[in-house]
mmCIF file of C-alpha atoms in Angstrom:
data_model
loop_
_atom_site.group_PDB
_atom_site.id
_atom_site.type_symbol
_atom_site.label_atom_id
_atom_site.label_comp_id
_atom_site.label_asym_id
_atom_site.label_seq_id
_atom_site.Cartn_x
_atom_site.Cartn_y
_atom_site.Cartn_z
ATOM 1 C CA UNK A 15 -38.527 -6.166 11.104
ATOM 2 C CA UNK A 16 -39.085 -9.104 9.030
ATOM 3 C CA UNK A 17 -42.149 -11.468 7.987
ATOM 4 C CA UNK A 18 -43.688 -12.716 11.010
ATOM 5 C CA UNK A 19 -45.484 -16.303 11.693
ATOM 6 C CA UNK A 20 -49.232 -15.561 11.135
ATOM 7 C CA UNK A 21 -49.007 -12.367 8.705
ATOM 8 C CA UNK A 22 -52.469 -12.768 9.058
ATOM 9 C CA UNK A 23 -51.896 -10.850 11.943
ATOM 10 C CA UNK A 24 -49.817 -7.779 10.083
ATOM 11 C CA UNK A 25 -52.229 -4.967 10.030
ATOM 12 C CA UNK A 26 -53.157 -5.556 13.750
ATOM 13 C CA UNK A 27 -49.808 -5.573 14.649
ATOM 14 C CA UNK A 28 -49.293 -2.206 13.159
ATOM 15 C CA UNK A 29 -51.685 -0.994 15.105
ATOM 16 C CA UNK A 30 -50.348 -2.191 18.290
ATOM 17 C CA UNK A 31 -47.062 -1.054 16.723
ATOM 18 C CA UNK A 32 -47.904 2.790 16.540
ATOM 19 C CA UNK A 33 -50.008 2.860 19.173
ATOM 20 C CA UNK A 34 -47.257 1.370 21.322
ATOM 21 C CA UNK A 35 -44.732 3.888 20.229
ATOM 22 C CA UNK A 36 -47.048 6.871 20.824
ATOM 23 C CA UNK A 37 -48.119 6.058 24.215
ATOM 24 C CA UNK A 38 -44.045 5.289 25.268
ATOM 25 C CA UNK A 39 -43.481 9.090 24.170
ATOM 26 C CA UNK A 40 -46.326 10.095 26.376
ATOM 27 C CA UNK A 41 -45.347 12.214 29.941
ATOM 28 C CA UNK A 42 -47.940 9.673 31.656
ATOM 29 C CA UNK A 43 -46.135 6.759 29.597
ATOM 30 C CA UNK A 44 -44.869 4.745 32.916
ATOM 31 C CA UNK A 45 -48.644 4.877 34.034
ATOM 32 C CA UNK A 46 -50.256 3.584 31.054
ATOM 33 C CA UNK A 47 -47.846 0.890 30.426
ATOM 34 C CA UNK A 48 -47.858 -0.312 33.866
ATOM 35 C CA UNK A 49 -44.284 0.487 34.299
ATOM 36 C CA UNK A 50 -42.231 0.898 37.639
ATOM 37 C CA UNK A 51 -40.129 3.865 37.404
ATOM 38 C CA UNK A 52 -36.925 1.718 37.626
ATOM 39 C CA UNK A 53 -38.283 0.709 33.859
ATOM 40 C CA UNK A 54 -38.155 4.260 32.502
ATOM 41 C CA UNK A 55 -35.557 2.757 29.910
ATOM 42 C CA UNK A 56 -37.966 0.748 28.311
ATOM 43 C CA UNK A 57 -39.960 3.596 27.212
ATOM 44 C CA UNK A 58 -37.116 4.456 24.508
ATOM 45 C CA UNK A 59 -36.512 1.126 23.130
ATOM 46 C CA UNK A 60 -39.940 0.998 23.207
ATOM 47 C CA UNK A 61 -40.001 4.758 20.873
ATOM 48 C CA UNK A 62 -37.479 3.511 18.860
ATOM 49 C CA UNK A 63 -38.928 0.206 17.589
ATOM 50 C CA UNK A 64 -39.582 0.668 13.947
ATOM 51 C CA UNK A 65 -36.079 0.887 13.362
ATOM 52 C CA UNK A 66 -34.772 -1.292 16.376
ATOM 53 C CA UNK A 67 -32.741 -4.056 15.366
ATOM 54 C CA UNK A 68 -34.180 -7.708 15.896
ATOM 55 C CA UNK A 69 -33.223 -10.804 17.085
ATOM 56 C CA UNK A 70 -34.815 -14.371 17.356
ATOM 57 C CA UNK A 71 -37.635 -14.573 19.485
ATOM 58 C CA UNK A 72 -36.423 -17.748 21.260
ATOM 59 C CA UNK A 73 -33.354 -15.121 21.970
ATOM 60 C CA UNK A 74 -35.523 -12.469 23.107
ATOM 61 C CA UNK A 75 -37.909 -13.943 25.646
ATOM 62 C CA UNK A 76 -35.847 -15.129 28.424
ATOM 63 C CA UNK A 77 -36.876 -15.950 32.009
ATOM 64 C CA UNK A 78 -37.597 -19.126 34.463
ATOM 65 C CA UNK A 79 -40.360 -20.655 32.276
ATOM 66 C CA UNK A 80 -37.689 -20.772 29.326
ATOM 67 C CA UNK A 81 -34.779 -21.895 31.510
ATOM 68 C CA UNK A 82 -37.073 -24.535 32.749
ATOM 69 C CA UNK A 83 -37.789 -25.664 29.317
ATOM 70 C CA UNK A 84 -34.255 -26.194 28.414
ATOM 71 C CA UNK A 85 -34.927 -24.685 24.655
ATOM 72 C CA UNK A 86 -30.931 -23.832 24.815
ATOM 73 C CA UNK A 87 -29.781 -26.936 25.420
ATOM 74 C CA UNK A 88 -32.167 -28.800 22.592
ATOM 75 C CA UNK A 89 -30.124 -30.636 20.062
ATOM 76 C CA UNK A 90 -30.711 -29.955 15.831
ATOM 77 C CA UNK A 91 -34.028 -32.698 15.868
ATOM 78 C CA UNK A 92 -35.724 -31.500 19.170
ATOM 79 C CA UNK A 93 -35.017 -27.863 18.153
ATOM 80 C CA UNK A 94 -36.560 -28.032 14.433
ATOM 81 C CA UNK A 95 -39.759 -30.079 16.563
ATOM 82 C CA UNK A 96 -39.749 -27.105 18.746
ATOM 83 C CA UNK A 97 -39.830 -24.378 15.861
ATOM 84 C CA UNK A 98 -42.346 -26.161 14.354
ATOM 85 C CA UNK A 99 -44.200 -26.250 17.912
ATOM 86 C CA UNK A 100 -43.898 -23.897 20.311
ATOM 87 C CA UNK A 101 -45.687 -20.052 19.884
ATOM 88 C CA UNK A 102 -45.363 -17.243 21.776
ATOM 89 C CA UNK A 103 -48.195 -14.758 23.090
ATOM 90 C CA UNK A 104 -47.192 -11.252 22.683
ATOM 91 C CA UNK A 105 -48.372 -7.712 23.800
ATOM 92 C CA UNK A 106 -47.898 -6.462 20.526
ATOM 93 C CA UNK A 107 -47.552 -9.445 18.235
ATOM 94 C CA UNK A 108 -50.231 -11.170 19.250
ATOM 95 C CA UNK A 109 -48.463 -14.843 18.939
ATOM 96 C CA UNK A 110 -45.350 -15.720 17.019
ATOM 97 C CA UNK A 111 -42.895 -18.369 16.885
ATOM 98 C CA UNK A 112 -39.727 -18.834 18.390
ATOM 99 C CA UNK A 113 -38.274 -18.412 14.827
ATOM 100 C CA UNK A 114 -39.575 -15.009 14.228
ATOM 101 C CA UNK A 115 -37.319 -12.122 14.339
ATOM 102 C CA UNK A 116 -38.245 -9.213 16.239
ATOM 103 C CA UNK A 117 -36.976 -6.227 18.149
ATOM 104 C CA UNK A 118 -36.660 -5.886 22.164
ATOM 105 C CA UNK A 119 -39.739 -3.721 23.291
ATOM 106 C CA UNK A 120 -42.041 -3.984 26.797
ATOM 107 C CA UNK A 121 -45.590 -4.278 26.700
ATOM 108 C CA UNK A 122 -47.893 -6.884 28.606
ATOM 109 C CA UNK A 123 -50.921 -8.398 27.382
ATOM 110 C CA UNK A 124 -52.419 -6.515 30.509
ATOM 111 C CA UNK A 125 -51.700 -3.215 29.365
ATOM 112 C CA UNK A 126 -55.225 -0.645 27.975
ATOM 113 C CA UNK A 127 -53.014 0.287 24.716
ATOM 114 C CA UNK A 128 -55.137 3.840 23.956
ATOM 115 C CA UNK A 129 -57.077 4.038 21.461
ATOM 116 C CA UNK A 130 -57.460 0.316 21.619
ATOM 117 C CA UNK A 131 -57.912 -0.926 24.680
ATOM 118 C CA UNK A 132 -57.372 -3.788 26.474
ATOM 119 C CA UNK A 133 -54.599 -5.831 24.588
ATOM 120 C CA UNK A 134 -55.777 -9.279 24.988
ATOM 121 C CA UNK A 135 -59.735 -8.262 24.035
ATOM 122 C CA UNK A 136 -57.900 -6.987 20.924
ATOM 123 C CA UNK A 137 -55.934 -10.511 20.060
ATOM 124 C CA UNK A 138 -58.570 -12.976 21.006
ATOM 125 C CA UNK A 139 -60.621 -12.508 18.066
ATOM 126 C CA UNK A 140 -57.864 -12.066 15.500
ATOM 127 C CA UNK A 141 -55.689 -15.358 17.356
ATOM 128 C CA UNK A 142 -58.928 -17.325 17.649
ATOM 129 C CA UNK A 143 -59.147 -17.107 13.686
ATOM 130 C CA UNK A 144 -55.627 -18.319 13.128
ATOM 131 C CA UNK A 145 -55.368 -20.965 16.042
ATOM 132 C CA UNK A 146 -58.836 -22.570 16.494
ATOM 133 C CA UNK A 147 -58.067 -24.418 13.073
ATOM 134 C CA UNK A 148 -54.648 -25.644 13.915
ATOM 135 C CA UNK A 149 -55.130 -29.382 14.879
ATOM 136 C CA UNK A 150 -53.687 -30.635 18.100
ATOM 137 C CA UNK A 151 -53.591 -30.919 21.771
ATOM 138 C CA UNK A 152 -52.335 -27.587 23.529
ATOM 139 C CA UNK A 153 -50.581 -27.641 26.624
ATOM 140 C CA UNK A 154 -50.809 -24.508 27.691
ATOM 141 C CA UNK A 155 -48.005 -22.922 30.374
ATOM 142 C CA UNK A 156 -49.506 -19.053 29.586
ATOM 143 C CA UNK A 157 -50.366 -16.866 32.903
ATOM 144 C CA UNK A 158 -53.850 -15.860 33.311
ATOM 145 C CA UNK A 159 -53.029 -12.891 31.569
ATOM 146 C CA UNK A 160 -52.189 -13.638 28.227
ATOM 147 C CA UNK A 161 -54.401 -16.876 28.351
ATOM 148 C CA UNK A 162 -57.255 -14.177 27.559
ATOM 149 C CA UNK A 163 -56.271 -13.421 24.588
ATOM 150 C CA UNK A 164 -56.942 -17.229 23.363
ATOM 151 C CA UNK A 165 -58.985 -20.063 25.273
ATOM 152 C CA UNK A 166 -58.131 -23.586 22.852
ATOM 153 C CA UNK A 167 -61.380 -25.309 24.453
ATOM 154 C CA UNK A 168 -61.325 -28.356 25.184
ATOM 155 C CA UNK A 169 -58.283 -30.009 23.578
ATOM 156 C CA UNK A 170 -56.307 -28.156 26.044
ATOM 157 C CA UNK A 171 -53.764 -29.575 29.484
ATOM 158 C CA UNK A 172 -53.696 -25.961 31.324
ATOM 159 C CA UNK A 173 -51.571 -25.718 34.326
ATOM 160 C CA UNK A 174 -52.669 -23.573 36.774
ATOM 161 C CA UNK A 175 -50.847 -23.303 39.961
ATOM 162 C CA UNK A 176 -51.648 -22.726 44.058
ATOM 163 C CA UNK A 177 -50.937 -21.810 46.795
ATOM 164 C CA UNK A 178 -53.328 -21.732 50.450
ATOM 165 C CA UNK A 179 -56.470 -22.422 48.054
ATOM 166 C CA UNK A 180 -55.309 -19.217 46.137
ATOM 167 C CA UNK A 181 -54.104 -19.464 42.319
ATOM 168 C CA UNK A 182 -50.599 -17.457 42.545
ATOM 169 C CA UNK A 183 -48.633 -16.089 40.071
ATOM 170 C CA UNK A 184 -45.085 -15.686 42.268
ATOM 171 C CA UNK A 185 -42.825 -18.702 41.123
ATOM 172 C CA UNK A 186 -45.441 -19.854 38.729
ATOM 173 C CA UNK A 187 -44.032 -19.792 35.893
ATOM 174 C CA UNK A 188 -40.742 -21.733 37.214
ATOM 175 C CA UNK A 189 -43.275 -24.174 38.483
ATOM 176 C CA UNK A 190 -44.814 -24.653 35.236
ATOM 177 C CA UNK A 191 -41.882 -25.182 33.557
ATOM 178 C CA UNK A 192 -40.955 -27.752 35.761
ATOM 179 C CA UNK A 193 -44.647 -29.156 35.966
ATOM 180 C CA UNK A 194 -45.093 -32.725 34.770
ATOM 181 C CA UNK A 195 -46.533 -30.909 32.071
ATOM 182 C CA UNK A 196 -43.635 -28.985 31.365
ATOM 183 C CA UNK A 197 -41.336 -32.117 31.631
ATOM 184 C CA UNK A 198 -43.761 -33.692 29.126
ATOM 185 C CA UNK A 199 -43.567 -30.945 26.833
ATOM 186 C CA UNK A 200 -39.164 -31.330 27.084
ATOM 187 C CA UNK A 201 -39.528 -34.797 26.708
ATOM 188 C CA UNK A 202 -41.856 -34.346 23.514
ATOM 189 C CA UNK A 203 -39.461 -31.909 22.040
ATOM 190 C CA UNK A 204 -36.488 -34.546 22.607
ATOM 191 C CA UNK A 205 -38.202 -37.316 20.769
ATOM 192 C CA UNK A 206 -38.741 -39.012 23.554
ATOM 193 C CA UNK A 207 -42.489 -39.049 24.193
ATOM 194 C CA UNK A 208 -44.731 -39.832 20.671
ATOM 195 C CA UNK A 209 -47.820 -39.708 22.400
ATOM 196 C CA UNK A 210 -48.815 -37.443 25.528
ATOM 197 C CA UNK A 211 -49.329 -39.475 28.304
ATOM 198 C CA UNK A 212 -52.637 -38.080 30.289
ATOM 199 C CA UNK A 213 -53.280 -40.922 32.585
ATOM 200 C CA UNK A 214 -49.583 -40.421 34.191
ATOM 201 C CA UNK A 215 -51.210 -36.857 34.696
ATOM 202 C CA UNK A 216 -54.549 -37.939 36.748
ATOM 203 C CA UNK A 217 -52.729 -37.275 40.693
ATOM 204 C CA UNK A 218 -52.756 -33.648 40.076
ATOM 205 C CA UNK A 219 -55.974 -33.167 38.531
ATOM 206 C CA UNK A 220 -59.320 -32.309 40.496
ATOM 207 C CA UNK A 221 -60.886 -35.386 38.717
ATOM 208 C CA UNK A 222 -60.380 -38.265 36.996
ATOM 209 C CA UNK A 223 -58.879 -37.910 33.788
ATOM 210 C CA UNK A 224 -60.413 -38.983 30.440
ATOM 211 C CA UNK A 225 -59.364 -41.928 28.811
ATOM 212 C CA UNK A 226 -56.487 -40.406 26.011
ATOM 213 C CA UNK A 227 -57.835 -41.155 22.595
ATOM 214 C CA UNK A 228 -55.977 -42.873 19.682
ATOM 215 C CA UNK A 229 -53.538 -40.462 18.659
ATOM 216 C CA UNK A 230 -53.811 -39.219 15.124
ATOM 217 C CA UNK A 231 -49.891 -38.273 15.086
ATOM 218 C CA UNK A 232 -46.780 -38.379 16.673
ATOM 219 C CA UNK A 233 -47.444 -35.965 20.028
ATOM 220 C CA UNK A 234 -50.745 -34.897 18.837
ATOM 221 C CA UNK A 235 -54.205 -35.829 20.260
ATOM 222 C CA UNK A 236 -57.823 -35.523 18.613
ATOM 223 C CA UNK A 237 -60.117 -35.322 21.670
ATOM 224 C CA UNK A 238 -63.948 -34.218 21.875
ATOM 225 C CA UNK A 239 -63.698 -34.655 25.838
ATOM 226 C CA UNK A 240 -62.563 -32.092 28.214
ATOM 227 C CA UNK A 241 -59.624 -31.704 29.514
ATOM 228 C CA UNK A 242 -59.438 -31.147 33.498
ATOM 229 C CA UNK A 243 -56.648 -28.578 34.396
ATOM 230 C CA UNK A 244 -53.477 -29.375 35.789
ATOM 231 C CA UNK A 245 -53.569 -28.129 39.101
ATOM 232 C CA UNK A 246 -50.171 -27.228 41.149
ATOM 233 C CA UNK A 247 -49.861 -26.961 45.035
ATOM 234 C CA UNK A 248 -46.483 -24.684 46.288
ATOM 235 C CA UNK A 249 -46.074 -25.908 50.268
#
């Protein structure tokens, strides 16, 4: 494994690391990683990591959120704005970038990692240090899950999404992709959007949006006023 985005972050990760490889060579291993049996197979690539071979992370995490993104079909501009951009919230890495290279492995934010506990209790301190002084509006497409292990406050767009009055996690992460804040976020990567256009945001939000604020750079806002959450009906 290489150097990592945030090496701030090393010593926790090695923690994670070996505490992640002991508990996948555990006979109760499926159970404390919250693991179907069908998943069994993850527990040796999970035993195996410290000399697993690696591969981009933009490589490695793969699903409808990421499909819905289009970071595949991004040409050589919008991909070096997305590098530069877009981080990942990890299990066991805590956050990285899509430029980091690291090995396959399966462990949710979720997971009680013994002896350390709850995964994203662990993070939020250690992310909060590195994150809270990196300047910016955050839209934020993370699942309830691995939103605890940072909260960016109010110079935030979070999309949450519904369904009967009940937040839902089934499809969600499709629909957030496809959200207008995910298209905003595509657009933004292509160049296309310089600033992020709140107002255009205001129909799906519980209340009336705040004015947007100069911005300070291309696709970056300095706000002091909160930022309602973007709220998502499935029918």
């Amino acid at each position: 494994m290489g150097e990592l985005s945030f090496p701030a972050l090393d010593k926790s990760r090695t923690r994670v690391l070996n505490a992640l490889v002991r508990a996948s060579r555990r006979r109760d291993a499926l159970d404390v990683l919250g693991l179907t049996p069908g998943l069994a197979g993850e527990l040796a690539k999970n035993a195996a990591l410290k000399t697993a071979p690696t591969l981009p992370a933009a490589a490695l995490y793969t699903g409808v959120l990421y499909d819905n993104l289009g970071l595949g079909t991004l040409d050589e501009e919008s991909r070096r704005r997305a590098e530069e951009s877009l981080l990942i919230f990890s299990g066991l890495w805590g956050v990285a970038k899509i430029t980091d290279w690291i090995p396959p492995y399966r462990l949710s934010m979720g997971v009680t990692l013994p002896p350390i506990g709850g995964l994203a209790a662990f993070w939020r301190p250690k992310v909060a240090k590195e994150l809270d002084r990196v300047p910016g509006l955050v839209v934020d497409l993370r699942s309830a899950t691995y939103a605890g292990a940072w909260q960016p406050g109010s110079r935030s767009v979070t999309v949450r999404v519904f369904r009967d009055g009940k937040v839902v996690s089934h499809m969600a992460k499709a629909t957030r992709g496809r959200s207008p804040a995910g298209w905003c976020v595509r657009r933004w990567l292509r160049g296309v959007l310089t600033s992020w256009p709140r107002s255009s945001m205001s129909w799906a939000t519980p209340s009336p949006s705040p004015s947007p604020p100069a911005p300070t750079a291309p696709g970056s806002w300095t706000s002091t006023s909160p930022t309602p959450p973007l709220d998502l009906t499935l029918t």
